[in-house]
């Protein structure tokens, strides 16, 4: 919480490149420490007495539960703020909501549709704003993805990743995360579903060199990690028939995995089994999707304690 007299510039986390490479690695190291602390049952109440506001305009399982559980484990508290439970749903301007929340809580996690809206929250907030997913970015997911890749591949050196499917918000933040950690990324999407060119440019400015293709086999061949996500995201349900047709050939299934004998399979969840990924692949030995889901907890705790220290 900040008052009118003690306001300082907070650090926000609206996308992965709000962190430098060194800062990202520090957060990932802390995430590993928290994971070990949970496994050992060690006390790590580093945010005792602190409160996180969680503003949700979209549904969530993992983001909501991992942030709320994380604050409990850190000795703090989290408040769920559904848009329709607060005055925002009755037309209060976002900037007023943001200013007022800053006077109560120590950080705000926001899941909003438009990326501009999380930027407005950040502009008017005197406490850190954490992006819990917008239409353009999902940086908290990327933190967990990178923690998961590092633990399964024993580091980032020499790792190659293939993104197969929609060049959506998860893909865009993942591209930035790969650039910061020197993961060699190939992105396979159908025409018309590419990662935004501006995001690719940012990835290149960070030292990455993502390859873009429309061929999922080319992307998957000899990859260490194959990552996919739903073809129909929240708010795109009306486009279902068109999208199902456009993504034909982009399913992560056993045929595709034959091109990458050592690859682990990632998915940020929720998955639509039988669409972007088959049931046998997500249940198979090479699937690390529930390690990914678990690491949301550790990575976000690390981010929050790093932002608030
Ligand atoms: N991956 C992810 O963000 O899951 P939820 O939508 O359940 O939060």
PDB file of N, CA, C and O and ligand atoms in Angstrom, residues 56 58-66 111 132-133 138 140-141 170 227 229 234 267-270 293 296 300, ligand 1:
ATOM      1  N   UNK A  56      -9.938  -9.723 -11.974  1.00  0.00           N
ATOM      2  CA  UNK A  56     -10.201 -10.677 -13.058  1.00  0.00           C
ATOM      3  C   UNK A  56     -11.385 -10.223 -13.910  1.00  0.00           C
ATOM      4  O   UNK A  56     -12.509 -10.152 -13.420  1.00  0.00           O
ATOM      5  N   UNK A  58     -11.570 -12.021 -16.843  1.00  0.00           N
ATOM      6  CA  UNK A  58     -11.698 -13.288 -17.568  1.00  0.00           C
ATOM      7  C   UNK A  58     -11.613 -14.423 -16.570  1.00  0.00           C
ATOM      8  O   UNK A  58     -11.002 -14.280 -15.507  1.00  0.00           O
ATOM      9  N   UNK A  59     -12.146 -15.575 -16.977  1.00  0.00           N
ATOM     10  CA  UNK A  59     -12.102 -16.755 -16.114  1.00  0.00           C
ATOM     11  C   UNK A  59     -10.666 -17.255 -15.936  1.00  0.00           C
ATOM     12  O   UNK A  59      -9.791 -16.968 -16.745  1.00  0.00           O
ATOM     13  N   UNK A  60     -10.444 -18.005 -14.870  1.00  0.00           N
ATOM     14  CA  UNK A  60      -9.119 -18.566 -14.610  1.00  0.00           C
ATOM     15  C   UNK A  60      -9.216 -19.701 -13.612  1.00  0.00           C
ATOM     16  O   UNK A  60      -9.994 -19.630 -12.658  1.00  0.00           O
ATOM     17  N   UNK A  61      -8.410 -20.714 -13.803  1.00  0.00           N
ATOM     18  CA  UNK A  61      -8.170 -21.713 -12.753  1.00  0.00           C
ATOM     19  C   UNK A  61      -6.768 -21.516 -12.181  1.00  0.00           C
ATOM     20  O   UNK A  61      -6.586 -21.195 -11.003  1.00  0.00           O
ATOM     21  N   UNK A  62      -5.732 -21.715 -13.021  1.00  0.00           N
ATOM     22  CA  UNK A  62      -4.353 -21.707 -12.570  1.00  0.00           C
ATOM     23  C   UNK A  62      -3.911 -20.346 -12.036  1.00  0.00           C
ATOM     24  O   UNK A  62      -3.296 -20.267 -10.962  1.00  0.00           O
ATOM     25  N   UNK A  63      -4.213 -19.290 -12.769  1.00  0.00           N
ATOM     26  CA  UNK A  63      -3.703 -17.972 -12.372  1.00  0.00           C
ATOM     27  C   UNK A  63      -4.299 -17.564 -11.033  1.00  0.00           C
ATOM     28  O   UNK A  63      -3.578 -17.145 -10.117  1.00  0.00           O
ATOM     29  N   UNK A  64      -5.600 -17.730 -10.910  1.00  0.00           N
ATOM     30  CA  UNK A  64      -6.232 -17.322  -9.664  1.00  0.00           C
ATOM     31  C   UNK A  64      -5.719 -18.146  -8.482  1.00  0.00           C
ATOM     32  O   UNK A  64      -5.319 -17.609  -7.450  1.00  0.00           O
ATOM     33  N   UNK A  65      -5.732 -19.463  -8.633  1.00  0.00           N
ATOM     34  CA  UNK A  65      -5.411 -20.316  -7.477  1.00  0.00           C
ATOM     35  C   UNK A  65      -3.924 -20.232  -7.129  1.00  0.00           C
ATOM     36  O   UNK A  65      -3.552 -20.238  -5.955  1.00  0.00           O
ATOM     37  N   UNK A  66      -3.074 -20.119  -8.153  1.00  0.00           N
ATOM     38  CA  UNK A  66      -1.636 -20.058  -7.846  1.00  0.00           C
ATOM     39  C   UNK A  66      -1.266 -18.732  -7.188  1.00  0.00           C
ATOM     40  O   UNK A  66      -0.438 -18.703  -6.266  1.00  0.00           O
ATOM     41  N   UNK A 111      -6.064  -9.522 -14.753  1.00  0.00           N
ATOM     42  CA  UNK A 111      -6.341 -10.284 -15.983  1.00  0.00           C
ATOM     43  C   UNK A 111      -7.442  -9.533 -16.714  1.00  0.00           C
ATOM     44  O   UNK A 111      -8.617  -9.599 -16.329  1.00  0.00           O
ATOM     45  N   UNK A 132      -1.685 -10.648 -15.489  1.00  0.00           N
ATOM     46  CA  UNK A 132      -2.098 -12.050 -15.376  1.00  0.00           C
ATOM     47  C   UNK A 132      -2.733 -12.582 -16.631  1.00  0.00           C
ATOM     48  O   UNK A 132      -3.425 -13.607 -16.579  1.00  0.00           O
ATOM     49  N   UNK A 133      -2.535 -11.933 -17.755  1.00  0.00           N
ATOM     50  CA  UNK A 133      -2.954 -12.300 -19.128  1.00  0.00           C
ATOM     51  C   UNK A 133      -3.789 -11.173 -19.731  1.00  0.00           C
ATOM     52  O   UNK A 133      -4.752 -10.698 -19.122  1.00  0.00           O
ATOM     53  N   UNK A 138       1.160 -13.022 -21.891  1.00  0.00           N
ATOM     54  CA  UNK A 138       0.927 -13.824 -20.681  1.00  0.00           C
ATOM     55  C   UNK A 138       2.280 -14.072 -19.993  1.00  0.00           C
ATOM     56  O   UNK A 138       2.778 -15.205 -19.947  1.00  0.00           O
ATOM     57  N   UNK A 140       3.381 -14.123 -16.888  1.00  0.00           N
ATOM     58  CA  UNK A 140       3.488 -15.019 -15.722  1.00  0.00           C
ATOM     59  C   UNK A 140       3.577 -16.470 -16.177  1.00  0.00           C
ATOM     60  O   UNK A 140       4.283 -17.282 -15.576  1.00  0.00           O
ATOM     61  N   UNK A 141       2.860 -16.800 -17.255  1.00  0.00           N
ATOM     62  CA  UNK A 141       2.958 -18.144 -17.809  1.00  0.00           C
ATOM     63  C   UNK A 141       4.387 -18.410 -18.270  1.00  0.00           C
ATOM     64  O   UNK A 141       4.944 -19.487 -18.029  1.00  0.00           O
ATOM     65  N   UNK A 170       0.205 -16.247 -25.348  1.00  0.00           N
ATOM     66  CA  UNK A 170       1.183 -17.131 -24.688  1.00  0.00           C
ATOM     67  C   UNK A 170       2.420 -17.270 -25.570  1.00  0.00           C
ATOM     68  O   UNK A 170       3.560 -17.178 -25.081  1.00  0.00           O
ATOM     69  N   UNK A 227       5.741 -27.004 -27.751  1.00  0.00           N
ATOM     70  CA  UNK A 227       4.787 -26.259 -26.931  1.00  0.00           C
ATOM     71  C   UNK A 227       3.572 -25.928 -27.802  1.00  0.00           C
ATOM     72  O   UNK A 227       3.708 -25.432 -28.920  1.00  0.00           O
ATOM     73  N   UNK A 229      -0.850 -24.588 -27.595  1.00  0.00           N
ATOM     74  CA  UNK A 229      -1.919 -23.958 -26.803  1.00  0.00           C
ATOM     75  C   UNK A 229      -3.220 -24.090 -27.594  1.00  0.00           C
ATOM     76  O   UNK A 229      -3.209 -24.479 -28.771  1.00  0.00           O
ATOM     77  N   UNK A 234     -10.246 -17.647 -25.099  1.00  0.00           N
ATOM     78  CA  UNK A 234     -11.422 -16.981 -24.518  1.00  0.00           C
ATOM     79  C   UNK A 234     -11.811 -15.781 -25.364  1.00  0.00           C
ATOM     80  O   UNK A 234     -10.954 -14.958 -25.714  1.00  0.00           O
ATOM     81  N   UNK A 267       2.207 -27.395 -22.507  1.00  0.00           N
ATOM     82  CA  UNK A 267       0.908 -26.761 -22.795  1.00  0.00           C
ATOM     83  C   UNK A 267       0.576 -25.937 -21.562  1.00  0.00           C
ATOM     84  O   UNK A 267       0.689 -26.419 -20.429  1.00  0.00           O
ATOM     85  N   UNK A 268       0.154 -24.693 -21.768  1.00  0.00           N
ATOM     86  CA  UNK A 268      -0.099 -23.823 -20.617  1.00  0.00           C
ATOM     87  C   UNK A 268      -1.396 -24.182 -19.899  1.00  0.00           C
ATOM     88  O   UNK A 268      -1.609 -23.752 -18.766  1.00  0.00           O
ATOM     89  N   UNK A 269      -2.269 -24.949 -20.569  1.00  0.00           N
ATOM     90  CA  UNK A 269      -3.576 -25.342 -20.029  1.00  0.00           C
ATOM     91  C   UNK A 269      -4.478 -24.106 -19.842  1.00  0.00           C
ATOM     92  O   UNK A 269      -3.952 -23.033 -19.571  1.00  0.00           O
ATOM     93  N   UNK A 270      -5.775 -24.231 -19.982  1.00  0.00           N
ATOM     94  CA  UNK A 270      -6.515 -25.462 -20.204  1.00  0.00           C
ATOM     95  C   UNK A 270      -6.325 -25.983 -21.634  1.00  0.00           C
ATOM     96  O   UNK A 270      -6.189 -25.187 -22.561  1.00  0.00           O
ATOM     97  N   UNK A 293       2.194 -26.317 -14.781  1.00  0.00           N
ATOM     98  CA  UNK A 293       1.097 -25.748 -13.986  1.00  0.00           C
ATOM     99  C   UNK A 293       1.562 -25.504 -12.548  1.00  0.00           C
ATOM    100  O   UNK A 293       1.288 -24.445 -11.967  1.00  0.00           O
ATOM    101  N   UNK A 296       3.699 -22.336 -11.973  1.00  0.00           N
ATOM    102  CA  UNK A 296       3.033 -21.028 -11.877  1.00  0.00           C
ATOM    103  C   UNK A 296       3.102 -20.525 -10.438  1.00  0.00           C
ATOM    104  O   UNK A 296       3.340 -19.339 -10.180  1.00  0.00           O
ATOM    105  N   UNK A 300       5.441 -17.202  -9.629  1.00  0.00           N
ATOM    106  CA  UNK A 300       4.726 -15.967  -9.277  1.00  0.00           C
ATOM    107  C   UNK A 300       5.056 -15.519  -7.859  1.00  0.00           C
ATOM    108  O   UNK A 300       5.122 -14.313  -7.584  1.00  0.00           O
TER     109      UNK A 300
HETATM  110  N1  LIG B   1      -2.596 -21.022 -18.141  1.00  0.00           N
HETATM  111  C1  LIG B   1      -3.493 -20.223 -17.523  1.00  0.00           C
HETATM  112  O1  LIG B   1      -3.328 -19.015 -17.460  1.00  0.00           O
HETATM  113  O2  LIG B   1      -4.525 -20.896 -16.941  1.00  0.00           O
HETATM  114  P1  LIG B   1      -5.852 -20.205 -16.358  1.00  0.00           P
HETATM  115  O3  LIG B   1      -6.569 -19.547 -17.498  1.00  0.00           O
HETATM  116  O4  LIG B   1      -6.624 -21.329 -15.752  1.00  0.00           O
HETATM  117  O5  LIG B   1      -5.450 -19.189 -15.329  1.00  0.00           O
END
